[in-house]
CSV table of C-alpha atoms in Angstrom, one decimal:
chain,number,residue,atom,x,y,z
V,1,UNK,CA,14.5,12.1,-4.0
V,2,UNK,CA,17.6,12.2,-6.1
V,3,UNK,CA,16.3,14.9,-8.4
V,4,UNK,CA,16.3,17.4,-5.6
V,5,UNK,CA,12.8,18.9,-5.2
V,6,UNK,CA,10.1,16.7,-3.7
V,7,UNK,CA,7.2,15.9,-6.2
V,8,UNK,CA,4.7,17.1,-3.6
V,9,UNK,CA,6.1,20.6,-4.0
V,10,UNK,CA,5.9,20.6,-7.8
V,11,UNK,CA,2.2,20.1,-8.5
V,12,UNK,CA,-0.9,18.3,-7.2
V,13,UNK,CA,-0.8,14.5,-7.7
V,14,UNK,CA,-3.4,14.4,-10.5
V,15,UNK,CA,-1.2,16.8,-12.5
V,16,UNK,CA,2.2,15.7,-11.4
V,17,UNK,CA,1.6,12.1,-12.5
V,18,UNK,CA,1.0,13.0,-16.2
V,19,UNK,CA,1.5,10.9,-19.2
V,20,UNK,CA,5.3,11.3,-19.2
V,21,UNK,CA,5.6,10.5,-15.4
V,22,UNK,CA,3.3,7.5,-15.8
V,23,UNK,CA,5.4,6.2,-18.7
V,24,UNK,CA,8.4,6.1,-16.3
V,25,UNK,CA,6.6,3.5,-14.2
V,26,UNK,CA,6.6,1.1,-17.1
V,27,UNK,CA,10.0,1.8,-18.8
V,28,UNK,CA,12.3,2.9,-16.0
V,29,UNK,CA,13.7,-0.3,-14.5
V,30,UNK,CA,15.0,1.5,-11.4
V,31,UNK,CA,11.6,2.9,-10.5
V,32,UNK,CA,10.0,-0.4,-11.1
V,33,UNK,CA,12.6,-2.2,-8.9
V,34,UNK,CA,12.2,0.3,-6.0
V,35,UNK,CA,8.4,0.1,-6.2
V,36,UNK,CA,8.4,-3.7,-6.1
V,37,UNK,CA,10.8,-3.8,-3.2
V,38,UNK,CA,8.6,-1.4,-1.2
V,39,UNK,CA,5.4,-3.3,-2.0
V,40,UNK,CA,6.9,-6.6,-1.1
V,41,UNK,CA,8.1,-5.3,2.2
V,42,UNK,CA,4.7,-3.7,2.8
V,43,UNK,CA,2.9,-7.0,2.1
V,44,UNK,CA,5.4,-8.8,4.4
V,45,UNK,CA,4.6,-6.3,7.2
V,46,UNK,CA,0.9,-7.0,6.7
V,47,UNK,CA,1.5,-10.5,8.0
V,48,UNK,CA,-1.5,-12.0,6.3
V,49,UNK,CA,-2.4,-15.6,7.3
V,50,UNK,CA,-0.3,-17.9,5.1
V,51,UNK,CA,-1.8,-19.8,2.2
V,52,UNK,CA,-4.9,-17.7,2.4
V,53,UNK,CA,-6.2,-15.6,-0.4
V,54,UNK,CA,-7.2,-12.2,0.9
V,55,UNK,CA,-9.1,-9.2,-0.4
V,56,UNK,CA,-6.8,-6.2,-0.2
V,57,UNK,CA,-7.2,-2.4,-0.8
V,58,UNK,CA,-4.2,-0.7,-2.5
V,59,UNK,CA,-4.3,3.1,-1.8
V,60,UNK,CA,-2.5,5.0,-4.5
V,61,UNK,CA,-2.1,2.0,-6.7
V,62,UNK,CA,-0.8,4.0,-9.6
V,63,UNK,CA,0.2,1.8,-12.5
V,64,UNK,CA,-0.5,-1.4,-10.5
V,65,UNK,CA,3.1,-2.3,-9.7
V,66,UNK,CA,2.2,-3.0,-6.1
V,67,UNK,CA,-0.9,-4.8,-7.2
V,68,UNK,CA,1.2,-7.1,-9.3
V,69,UNK,CA,3.1,-8.2,-6.2
V,70,UNK,CA,-0.3,-8.8,-4.5
V,71,UNK,CA,-1.5,-10.9,-7.5
V,72,UNK,CA,1.8,-12.9,-7.4
V,73,UNK,CA,1.1,-13.9,-3.8
V,74,UNK,CA,-2.4,-14.9,-4.7
V,75,UNK,CA,-4.4,-12.0,-3.3
V,76,UNK,CA,-7.3,-10.2,-4.9
V,77,UNK,CA,-7.1,-6.5,-4.8
V,78,UNK,CA,-8.8,-3.2,-5.6
V,79,UNK,CA,-6.8,-0.1,-6.3
V,80,UNK,CA,-7.6,3.6,-5.7
V,81,UNK,CA,-5.6,6.4,-7.4
V,82,UNK,CA,-6.1,10.1,-8.3
V,83,UNK,CA,-4.0,10.0,-11.5
V,84,UNK,CA,-6.0,9.1,-14.5
V,85,UNK,CA,-2.8,8.6,-16.6
V,86,UNK,CA,-1.4,6.1,-14.1
V,87,UNK,CA,-4.6,4.1,-14.1
V,88,UNK,CA,-4.6,4.1,-17.9
V,89,UNK,CA,-1.1,2.6,-17.7
V,90,UNK,CA,-2.5,0.0,-15.2
V,91,UNK,CA,-5.2,-1.0,-17.7
V,92,UNK,CA,-2.5,-1.3,-20.5
V,93,UNK,CA,-0.5,-3.6,-18.2
V,94,UNK,CA,-3.5,-5.8,-17.8
V,95,UNK,CA,-3.7,-5.7,-14.0
V,96,UNK,CA,-5.9,-8.2,-12.3
V,97,UNK,CA,-7.3,-5.8,-9.8
V,98,UNK,CA,-10.2,-3.4,-10.1
V,99,UNK,CA,-9.3,0.2,-10.5
V,100,UNK,CA,-11.0,3.2,-9.0
V,101,UNK,CA,-10.3,6.8,-10.0
V,102,UNK,CA,-10.8,8.8,-6.8
V,103,UNK,CA,-9.2,11.0,-4.1
V,104,UNK,CA,-8.3,9.2,-0.9
V,105,UNK,CA,-8.8,12.5,1.0
V,106,UNK,CA,-12.4,12.4,0.1
V,107,UNK,CA,-12.8,9.1,1.8
V,108,UNK,CA,-12.7,5.4,1.0
V,109,UNK,CA,-16.0,4.5,-0.9
V,110,UNK,CA,-16.5,1.1,0.6
V,111,UNK,CA,-19.0,-0.3,3.1
V,112,UNK,CA,-17.9,-1.5,6.5
V,113,UNK,CA,-15.7,-4.5,6.9
V,114,UNK,CA,-14.9,-5.0,3.2
V,115,UNK,CA,-11.1,-5.7,3.3
V,116,UNK,CA,-8.7,-8.1,4.9
V,117,UNK,CA,-6.0,-5.5,4.8
V,118,UNK,CA,-4.7,-2.4,3.0
V,119,UNK,CA,-1.4,-1.3,1.6
V,120,UNK,CA,-0.1,1.9,0.2
V,121,UNK,CA,3.3,2.8,-1.4
V,122,UNK,CA,4.5,6.4,-1.3
V,123,UNK,CA,1.1,8.0,-1.3
V,124,UNK,CA,0.0,9.3,2.1
V,125,UNK,CA,2.4,12.2,2.2
V,126,UNK,CA,0.4,13.8,-0.6
V,127,UNK,CA,-2.5,14.3,1.9
V,128,UNK,CA,-0.4,16.8,3.8
V,129,UNK,CA,-0.6,19.3,1.0
V,130,UNK,CA,-3.4,21.8,0.5
V,131,UNK,CA,-3.6,21.8,-3.3
V,132,UNK,CA,-7.1,23.3,-3.6
V,133,UNK,CA,-8.8,26.2,-1.9
V,134,UNK,CA,-11.1,23.9,0.1
V,135,UNK,CA,-8.4,21.5,1.2
V,136,UNK,CA,-7.6,21.3,4.9
V,137,UNK,CA,-4.9,18.6,5.4
V,138,UNK,CA,-5.9,17.5,9.0
V,139,UNK,CA,-9.5,17.1,8.0
V,140,UNK,CA,-8.6,15.2,4.8
V,141,UNK,CA,-6.3,12.9,6.8
V,142,UNK,CA,-8.9,12.3,9.4
V,143,UNK,CA,-11.6,11.5,6.8
V,144,UNK,CA,-9.2,9.2,5.0
V,145,UNK,CA,-8.2,7.3,8.2
V,146,UNK,CA,-11.7,7.1,9.7
V,147,UNK,CA,-13.2,5.7,6.5
V,148,UNK,CA,-10.2,3.3,6.0
V,149,UNK,CA,-10.8,2.1,9.6
V,150,UNK,CA,-14.4,1.4,8.8
V,151,UNK,CA,-13.7,-0.4,5.5
V,152,UNK,CA,-11.3,-2.8,7.2
V,153,UNK,CA,-12.3,-6.0,9.0
V,154,UNK,CA,-11.8,-6.0,12.7
V,155,UNK,CA,-8.3,-7.1,13.5
V,156,UNK,CA,-7.1,-6.2,9.9
V,157,UNK,CA,-3.9,-4.3,9.3
V,158,UNK,CA,-3.0,-1.4,7.0
V,159,UNK,CA,0.6,-0.9,6.1
V,160,UNK,CA,1.3,2.6,4.6
V,161,UNK,CA,4.8,3.3,3.3
V,162,UNK,CA,5.4,7.1,3.2
V,163,UNK,CA,8.0,9.8,2.7
V,164,UNK,CA,7.2,12.4,5.3
V,165,UNK,CA,8.9,15.8,4.6
V,166,UNK,CA,9.7,16.5,8.3
V,167,UNK,CA,8.8,15.3,11.7
V,168,UNK,CA,5.8,17.6,12.1
V,169,UNK,CA,4.3,16.1,9.0
V,170,UNK,CA,4.8,12.6,10.5
V,171,UNK,CA,3.3,13.7,13.7
V,172,UNK,CA,0.2,15.1,11.9
V,173,UNK,CA,-0.3,11.9,10.0
V,174,UNK,CA,0.0,9.6,13.0
V,175,UNK,CA,-2.1,11.9,15.2
V,176,UNK,CA,-5.0,11.7,12.8
V,177,UNK,CA,-4.6,7.9,12.4
V,178,UNK,CA,-4.8,7.4,16.2
V,179,UNK,CA,-7.8,9.8,16.4
V,180,UNK,CA,-9.6,7.6,13.8
V,181,UNK,CA,-9.2,4.7,16.2
V,182,UNK,CA,-6.1,2.9,14.8
V,183,UNK,CA,-3.4,1.5,17.0
V,184,UNK,CA,0.1,0.6,16.0
V,185,UNK,CA,3.0,2.8,14.9
V,186,UNK,CA,5.9,3.4,12.7
V,187,UNK,CA,8.4,0.7,11.5
V,188,UNK,CA,11.6,2.2,10.2
V,189,UNK,CA,13.9,0.1,8.0
V,190,UNK,CA,17.6,1.1,7.9
V,191,UNK,CA,17.2,4.1,10.3
V,192,UNK,CA,20.9,4.9,10.1
V,193,UNK,CA,20.9,5.5,6.4
V,194,UNK,CA,19.6,8.6,4.7
V,195,UNK,CA,18.9,6.9,1.3
V,196,UNK,CA,17.9,3.3,2.3
V,197,UNK,CA,15.8,4.5,5.2
V,198,UNK,CA,12.1,3.6,4.6
V,199,UNK,CA,9.2,4.3,6.9
V,200,UNK,CA,6.1,2.2,7.2
V,201,UNK,CA,3.1,3.2,9.2
V,202,UNK,CA,1.7,-0.1,10.5
V,203,UNK,CA,-1.9,0.4,11.7
V,204,UNK,CA,-4.2,-2.1,13.4
V,205,UNK,CA,-7.9,-1.8,13.4
V,206,UNK,CA,-9.2,-3.2,16.7
V,207,UNK,CA,-8.8,-6.8,17.6
V,208,UNK,CA,-6.2,-8.0,20.1
V,209,UNK,CA,-3.2,-6.0,20.9
V,210,UNK,CA,-0.4,-6.7,18.4
V,211,UNK,CA,3.3,-6.1,18.5
V,212,UNK,CA,5.0,-4.1,15.9
V,213,UNK,CA,7.4,-6.0,13.7
V,214,UNK,CA,11.1,-4.9,13.9
V,215,UNK,CA,12.5,-2.8,11.1
V,216,UNK,CA,15.3,-4.1,8.9
V,217,UNK,CA,18.8,-3.0,9.7
V,218,UNK,CA,18.1,-2.4,13.3
V,219,UNK,CA,20.2,-4.8,15.3
V,220,UNK,CA,18.8,-5.5,18.8
V,221,UNK,CA,22.2,-5.9,20.3
V,222,UNK,CA,23.3,-2.5,19.0
V,223,UNK,CA,20.2,-0.9,20.4
V,224,UNK,CA,21.0,-2.3,23.8
V,225,UNK,CA,24.5,-1.1,23.8
V,226,UNK,CA,23.5,2.4,22.9
V,227,UNK,CA,21.1,2.6,25.8
V,228,UNK,CA,23.6,1.6,28.5
V,229,UNK,CA,27.1,3.0,29.0
V,230,UNK,CA,29.6,0.2,29.7
V,231,UNK,CA,31.3,0.6,33.0
V,232,UNK,CA,35.1,0.5,33.0
V,233,UNK,CA,37.5,1.7,35.6
V,234,UNK,CA,40.5,1.8,33.3
V,235,UNK,CA,41.3,4.9,31.4
V,236,UNK,CA,40.9,4.6,27.7
V,237,UNK,CA,44.1,5.0,25.8
V,238,UNK,CA,44.9,8.5,24.7
V,239,UNK,CA,44.5,7.5,21.1
V,240,UNK,CA,40.9,6.4,21.5
V,241,UNK,CA,40.0,9.4,23.6
V,242,UNK,CA,40.8,11.7,20.7
V,243,UNK,CA,37.9,10.1,18.8
V,244,UNK,CA,38.3,8.6,15.4
V,245,UNK,CA,41.1,6.1,14.6
V,246,UNK,CA,43.7,7.3,12.1
V,247,UNK,CA,42.6,7.1,8.5
V,248,UNK,CA,43.3,3.9,6.6
V,249,UNK,CA,44.1,2.0,9.7
V,250,UNK,CA,42.5,-1.3,10.4
V,251,UNK,CA,40.2,0.2,13.1
V,252,UNK,CA,39.1,2.9,10.7
V,253,UNK,CA,38.3,0.4,8.0
V,254,UNK,CA,36.4,-1.8,10.5
V,255,UNK,CA,34.4,1.2,11.7
V,256,UNK,CA,33.6,2.3,8.2
V,257,UNK,CA,32.4,-1.2,7.3
V,258,UNK,CA,30.2,-1.3,10.5
V,259,UNK,CA,28.7,2.0,9.6
V,260,UNK,CA,27.9,0.9,6.0
V,261,UNK,CA,26.4,-2.3,7.3
V,262,UNK,CA,24.0,-0.4,9.5
V,263,UNK,CA,22.9,1.6,6.5
V,264,UNK,CA,21.9,-1.6,4.8
V,265,UNK,CA,24.7,-1.6,2.2
V,266,UNK,CA,26.4,-4.6,0.7
V,267,UNK,CA,29.6,-5.1,2.8
V,268,UNK,CA,32.3,-7.8,2.5
V,269,UNK,CA,32.6,-10.0,5.6
V,270,UNK,CA,35.5,-9.2,8.0
V,271,UNK,CA,38.5,-11.6,7.9
V,272,UNK,CA,42.1,-11.7,8.9
V,273,UNK,CA,43.0,-10.0,5.7
V,274,UNK,CA,40.8,-6.9,6.4
V,275,UNK,CA,42.9,-3.8,6.3
V,276,UNK,CA,46.1,-5.7,5.7
V,277,UNK,CA,48.7,-4.1,3.5
V,278,UNK,CA,49.4,-5.7,0.1
V,279,UNK,CA,52.7,-7.4,-0.2
V,280,UNK,CA,55.4,-5.4,-1.9
V,281,UNK,CA,55.7,-5.9,-5.6
V,282,UNK,CA,58.5,-8.1,-6.7
B,1,UNK,CA,-15.2,-3.2,-12.7
B,2,UNK,CA,-16.1,-6.6,-11.3
B,3,UNK,CA,-19.2,-7.4,-9.4
B,4,UNK,CA,-17.2,-8.3,-6.2
B,5,UNK,CA,-16.1,-4.7,-6.1
B,6,UNK,CA,-19.6,-3.4,-6.7
B,7,UNK,CA,-20.8,-5.5,-3.8
B,8,UNK,CA,-18.5,-3.6,-1.5
B,9,UNK,CA,-18.8,-0.1,-3.0
B,10,UNK,CA,-20.8,2.6,-1.3
B,11,UNK,CA,-21.3,6.2,-2.1
B,12,UNK,CA,-21.2,7.3,1.5
B,13,UNK,CA,-18.3,9.7,0.6
B,14,UNK,CA,-20.8,12.2,-0.7
B,15,UNK,CA,-21.8,14.8,1.8
B,16,UNK,CA,-25.1,14.0,3.4
B,17,UNK,CA,-25.4,10.4,2.1
B,18,UNK,CA,-25.9,8.0,5.0
B,19,UNK,CA,-25.7,4.5,3.5
B,20,UNK,CA,-25.2,4.9,-0.2
B,21,UNK,CA,-25.7,1.2,-0.7
B,22,UNK,CA,-26.3,-0.6,-3.0
B,23,UNK,CA,-25.3,1.4,-6.1
B,24,UNK,CA,-27.4,0.9,-9.2
B,25,UNK,CA,-25.7,-0.3,-12.3
B,26,UNK,CA,-26.3,1.1,-15.8
B,27,UNK,CA,-24.0,-0.9,-18.1
B,28,UNK,CA,-23.5,-0.3,-21.8
B,29,UNK,CA,-20.6,-2.7,-22.3
B,30,UNK,CA,-20.1,-5.9,-20.3
B,31,UNK,CA,-17.2,-8.3,-20.9
B,32,UNK,CA,-16.5,-11.8,-19.7
B,33,UNK,CA,-12.9,-12.6,-19.0
B,34,UNK,CA,-11.6,-15.9,-17.8
B,35,UNK,CA,-10.0,-15.7,-14.3
B,36,UNK,CA,-8.3,-18.6,-12.4
B,37,UNK,CA,-10.8,-20.3,-10.1
B,38,UNK,CA,-9.8,-20.3,-6.4
B,39,UNK,CA,-12.4,-22.2,-4.3
B,40,UNK,CA,-11.0,-21.1,-1.0
B,41,UNK,CA,-11.1,-17.5,-1.7
B,42,UNK,CA,-14.7,-17.6,-3.0
B,43,UNK,CA,-15.8,-19.6,0.0
B,44,UNK,CA,-14.2,-17.1,2.3
B,45,UNK,CA,-15.6,-14.0,0.6
B,46,UNK,CA,-19.2,-15.2,0.3
B,47,UNK,CA,-20.1,-14.6,4.0
B,48,UNK,CA,-18.9,-11.0,3.6
B,49,UNK,CA,-21.1,-10.4,0.6
B,50,UNK,CA,-24.6,-9.2,0.5
B,51,UNK,CA,-26.0,-12.1,-1.6
B,52,UNK,CA,-29.4,-10.5,-2.6
B,53,UNK,CA,-27.5,-7.4,-3.8
B,54,UNK,CA,-25.2,-9.5,-5.9
B,55,UNK,CA,-28.1,-11.3,-7.5
B,56,UNK,CA,-29.8,-8.0,-8.2
B,57,UNK,CA,-26.7,-6.6,-9.7
B,58,UNK,CA,-26.1,-9.7,-11.9
B,59,UNK,CA,-29.7,-9.5,-13.1
B,60,UNK,CA,-29.6,-5.8,-13.9
B,61,UNK,CA,-26.7,-6.5,-16.4
B,62,UNK,CA,-28.3,-9.7,-17.7
B,63,UNK,CA,-25.8,-12.2,-16.5
B,64,UNK,CA,-27.6,-13.9,-13.6
B,65,UNK,CA,-27.7,-17.2,-15.4
B,66,UNK,CA,-28.8,-20.0,-13.1
B,67,UNK,CA,-27.4,-18.6,-9.9
B,68,UNK,CA,-29.7,-19.4,-7.0
B,69,UNK,CA,-31.2,-16.3,-5.5
B,70,UNK,CA,-31.0,-17.7,-1.9
B,71,UNK,CA,-27.6,-18.5,-0.5
B,72,UNK,CA,-27.4,-22.3,0.1
B,73,UNK,CA,-26.3,-23.4,3.5
B,74,UNK,CA,-23.5,-25.8,2.4
B,75,UNK,CA,-21.9,-23.5,-0.1
B,76,UNK,CA,-18.3,-24.1,1.2
B,77,UNK,CA,-18.3,-27.8,0.1
B,78,UNK,CA,-20.5,-27.3,-3.1
B,79,UNK,CA,-17.9,-26.8,-5.8
B,80,UNK,CA,-20.4,-26.3,-8.6
B,81,UNK,CA,-22.0,-23.5,-6.6
B,82,UNK,CA,-18.7,-21.9,-5.9
B,83,UNK,CA,-17.8,-22.0,-9.6
B,84,UNK,CA,-21.0,-20.2,-10.5
B,85,UNK,CA,-20.3,-17.6,-7.7
B,86,UNK,CA,-16.7,-17.2,-9.0
B,87,UNK,CA,-18.0,-16.6,-12.5
B,88,UNK,CA,-20.4,-13.9,-11.3
B,89,UNK,CA,-18.0,-12.3,-8.9
B,90,UNK,CA,-14.7,-12.3,-10.8
B,91,UNK,CA,-15.2,-12.9,-14.5
B,92,UNK,CA,-17.9,-10.5,-15.5
B,93,UNK,CA,-16.6,-7.0,-16.0
B,94,UNK,CA,-18.5,-3.8,-16.6
B,95,UNK,CA,-16.3,-1.9,-19.1
B,96,UNK,CA,-18.5,1.1,-19.9
B,97,UNK,CA,-21.5,2.5,-18.0
B,98,UNK,CA,-22.5,4.2,-14.8
B,99,UNK,CA,-23.0,3.5,-11.2
B,100,UNK,CA,-25.8,5.4,-9.6
B,101,UNK,CA,-26.0,6.6,-6.0
B,102,UNK,CA,-29.3,5.3,-4.5
B,103,UNK,CA,-29.9,8.4,-2.4
B,104,UNK,CA,-28.8,11.4,-4.5
B,105,UNK,CA,-28.9,9.9,-8.0
B,106,UNK,CA,-25.3,11.0,-8.6
B,107,UNK,CA,-23.8,9.1,-11.5
B,108,UNK,CA,-20.3,7.6,-11.3
B,109,UNK,CA,-19.1,6.9,-14.8
B,110,UNK,CA,-17.2,3.7,-15.7
B,111,UNK,CA,-14.9,4.1,-18.7
B,112,UNK,CA,-12.4,1.6,-20.0
B,113,UNK,CA,-13.1,-0.5,-16.9
B,114,UNK,CA,-12.1,2.3,-14.5
B,115,UNK,CA,-14.7,3.6,-12.1
B,116,UNK,CA,-14.6,7.4,-11.6
B,117,UNK,CA,-15.5,8.2,-8.0
B,118,UNK,CA,-13.8,11.6,-7.9
B,119,UNK,CA,-16.1,14.1,-6.3
B,120,UNK,CA,-16.5,17.8,-7.0
B,121,UNK,CA,-15.4,20.2,-4.2
B,122,UNK,CA,-19.0,21.0,-3.3
B,123,UNK,CA,-20.0,17.3,-2.8
B,124,UNK,CA,-17.3,16.6,-0.1
């Protein structure tokens, strides 16, 4: 959240996503780009059978940006959202999917086994707030997850991208999902970056045991190295023992590039010219 | 709201409602939009549908046409049948009206094609 305060702290979702906020989702190209990237990654994580047209539920569909990605890939979808203004924008954009105005914390109003999969982009964290007197977050989360579980086919997946505020919120969400019968877990893209880091809750409803897909920007080799300490009988040179290499040195530059690569940023490939001084001017 | 969605919808989110299926339709404005025909999708979704409920729903908004009331056994290979099913499922859209819960009679209004299933605090 570049603007500082989290939207969840400002107002309940049906009030926060007002006309002005909804308009941003059609005019602001940055918001649109982020939403599209997130939805494409969520659909990728769903791992639907190829060349098959599926019936998908989009939770917190908003103005239908994520739905557009689904339509592009040939799927039929139904969207659920609590903001009337966002849904009105979706109608204006002539979305292919059907739209339902409702509260996911009140349950998913579909009969058992309706959907081949479910996606959600930046919506679930709203359930952790108690915006009304009668709201009890764990209860609403449980109701949501248990009815989502019922509305999915056996063996179907749900991929929910979320922005948890802290680890206890994340624990609360996963705990209620597991209680409702889901298996699966969290996939984190670019875990070393604060900004590019994205969390996807991948849930499986029954069926055979499935493996979680790896997150982006998590190199398997790097993970191995961090778990084992390399054995060496030689003493490291004093320079290295002090920690960081001197600023502007080749080692320092390489280290910085490595760090930025892990954060999923665009980094030039290393070459023999990396960190070399420029020739003196004539 | 399309009839494919109606076939899946249930009002079991209301407190005390067991099945909440099928929801009744009171339509005041029904539109027909053309949607690309995808035979594979229609063939795949038909086994998941409640066929009698679909016929009932289509009849109640006056768009049943010549759709057979019994599901034929070889629907997967019958393109003409799939086309008819596609028309009923995807192309007919209720723009204005109400859906009615079969157990409590609670009405869910549809306006501008958007179905309102938001409950009051005392119904949860």
